[in-house]
Amino acid sequence: MKKLEIIHDFLRRRYKGGAATFLIIDENRSLADDLLEEIRMLSNLQEGGQHLPNIILVGQPGLRMRVDSRKFLHLSQRISVRFHFTAETFASEKTVYSEVVK
């Protein structure tokens, strides 16, 4: 069985059990192009019309520029929500999150 099939089976079992799965990737400025392609392939996995898993990409502005390039058009088209922290929004959001955690 291929790795992608094993992952898909795992995600299906979690979905059928009522669990949501999130894959959080912090690119740390070093994601290889082939890894971004694998992330795109993971974004194709679905069950009952739901994407499995929910993928969150975290990175510097350079990641957004790479994903938005023609080379990664198919990955870019699968991104449903984008958010960019500026220095001002980061400071205000940090305060909000700190209050919620308390």
GROMACS .gro file of C-alpha atoms in nm:
model
  102
    1MET     CA    1   0.000   0.000   0.000
    2LYS     CA    2   0.134   0.344  -0.091
    3LYS     CA    3   0.194   0.609   0.175
    4LEU     CA    4  -0.086   0.830   0.043
    5GLU     CA    5  -0.332   0.541   0.060
    6ILE     CA    6  -0.229   0.465   0.418
    7ILE     CA    7  -0.279   0.830   0.514
    8HIS     CA    8  -0.615   0.841   0.334
    9ASP     CA    9  -0.735   0.528   0.519
   10PHE     CA   10  -0.628   0.682   0.850
   11LEU     CA   11  -0.809   1.008   0.772
   12ARG     CA   12  -1.125   0.822   0.664
   13ARG     CA   13  -1.134   0.631   0.993
   14ARG     CA   14  -1.096   0.955   1.188
   15TYR     CA   15  -1.367   1.124   0.980
   16LYS     CA   16  -1.608   0.832   1.026
   17GLY     CA   17  -1.536   0.843   1.398
   18GLY     CA   18  -1.639   1.210   1.405
   19ALA     CA   19  -1.289   1.353   1.445
   20ALA     CA   20  -1.151   1.643   1.248
   21THR     CA   21  -0.785   1.625   1.152
   22PHE     CA   22  -0.563   1.929   1.113
   23LEU     CA   23  -0.219   1.926   0.958
   24ILE     CA   24  -0.022   2.234   1.061
   25ILE     CA   25   0.296   2.299   0.864
   26ASP     CA   26   0.539   2.571   0.967
   27GLU     CA   27   0.745   2.620   0.653
   28ASN     CA   28   1.045   2.772   0.832
   29ARG     CA   29   1.160   2.902   0.490
   30SER     CA   30   1.273   2.558   0.383
   31LEU     CA   31   0.986   2.366   0.222
   32ALA     CA   32   1.112   2.195  -0.090
   33ASP     CA   33   0.903   2.221  -0.405
   34ASP     CA   34   0.833   1.847  -0.402
   35LEU     CA   35   0.699   1.875  -0.046
   36LEU     CA   36   0.460   2.154  -0.152
   37GLU     CA   37   0.340   1.919  -0.426
   38GLU     CA   38   0.279   1.645  -0.167
   39ILE     CA   39   0.080   1.895   0.041
   40ARG     CA   40  -0.129   1.966  -0.269
   41MET     CA   41  -0.190   1.593  -0.312
   42LEU     CA   42  -0.300   1.568   0.053
   43SER     CA   43  -0.545   1.851  -0.012
   44ASN     CA   44  -0.717   1.628  -0.270
   45LEU     CA   45  -0.818   1.369  -0.009
   46GLN     CA   46  -1.192   1.385   0.058
   47GLU     CA   47  -1.468   1.185   0.224
   48GLY     CA   48  -1.835   1.277   0.208
   49GLY     CA   49  -1.751   1.607   0.040
   50GLN     CA   50  -1.518   1.707   0.325
   51HIS     CA   51  -1.150   1.774   0.276
   52LEU     CA   52  -0.926   1.542   0.474
   53PRO     CA   53  -0.722   1.682   0.642
   54ASN     CA   54  -0.765   2.052   0.709
   55ILE     CA   55  -0.424   2.193   0.620
   56ILE     CA   56  -0.279   2.505   0.779
   57LEU     CA   57   0.036   2.651   0.623
   58VAL     CA   58   0.227   2.895   0.840
   59GLY     CA   59   0.516   3.096   0.705
   60GLN     CA   60   0.684   3.416   0.611
   61PRO     CA   61   0.555   3.635   0.324
   62GLY     CA   62   0.789   3.442   0.091
   63LEU     CA   63   0.573   3.132   0.134
   64ARG     CA   64   0.267   3.321   0.012
   65MET     CA   65   0.464   3.444  -0.290
   66ARG     CA   66   0.581   3.087  -0.371
   67VAL     CA   67   0.232   2.938  -0.335
   68ASP     CA   68   0.087   3.216  -0.550
   69SER     CA   69   0.339   3.154  -0.829
   70ARG     CA   70   0.231   2.979  -1.151
   71LYS     CA   71   0.434   2.675  -1.047
   72PHE     CA   72   0.198   2.611  -0.755
   73LEU     CA   73  -0.126   2.730  -0.914
   74HIS     CA   74  -0.310   2.407  -0.826
   75LEU     CA   75  -0.210   2.435  -0.460
   76SER     CA   76  -0.301   2.804  -0.450
   77GLN     CA   77  -0.648   2.727  -0.588
   78ARG     CA   78  -0.714   2.491  -0.296
   79ILE     CA   79  -0.650   2.755  -0.030
   80SER     CA   80  -0.984   2.869   0.107
   81VAL     CA   81  -0.870   3.113   0.377
   82ARG     CA   82  -0.565   3.339   0.382
   83PHE     CA   83  -0.454   3.561   0.664
   84HIS     CA   84  -0.147   3.782   0.690
   85PHE     CA   85  -0.031   3.927   1.020
   86THR     CA   86   0.121   4.272   1.005
   87ALA     CA   87   0.318   4.399   1.302
   88GLU     CA   88   0.009   4.590   1.419
   89THR     CA   89  -0.237   4.302   1.383
   90PHE     CA   90   0.008   4.062   1.547
   91ALA     CA   91   0.040   4.286   1.854
   92SER     CA   92  -0.338   4.326   1.890
   93GLU     CA   93  -0.412   3.956   1.825
   94LYS     CA   94  -0.143   3.852   2.074
   95THR     CA   95  -0.322   4.058   2.339
   96VAL     CA   96  -0.658   3.901   2.252
   97TYR     CA   97  -0.516   3.546   2.261
   98SER     CA   98  -0.340   3.613   2.590
   99GLU     CA   99  -0.668   3.722   2.748
  100VAL     CA  100  -0.854   3.418   2.614
  101VAL     CA  101  -0.591   3.177   2.747
  102LYS     CA  102  -0.611   3.329   3.097
   0.00000   0.00000   0.00000
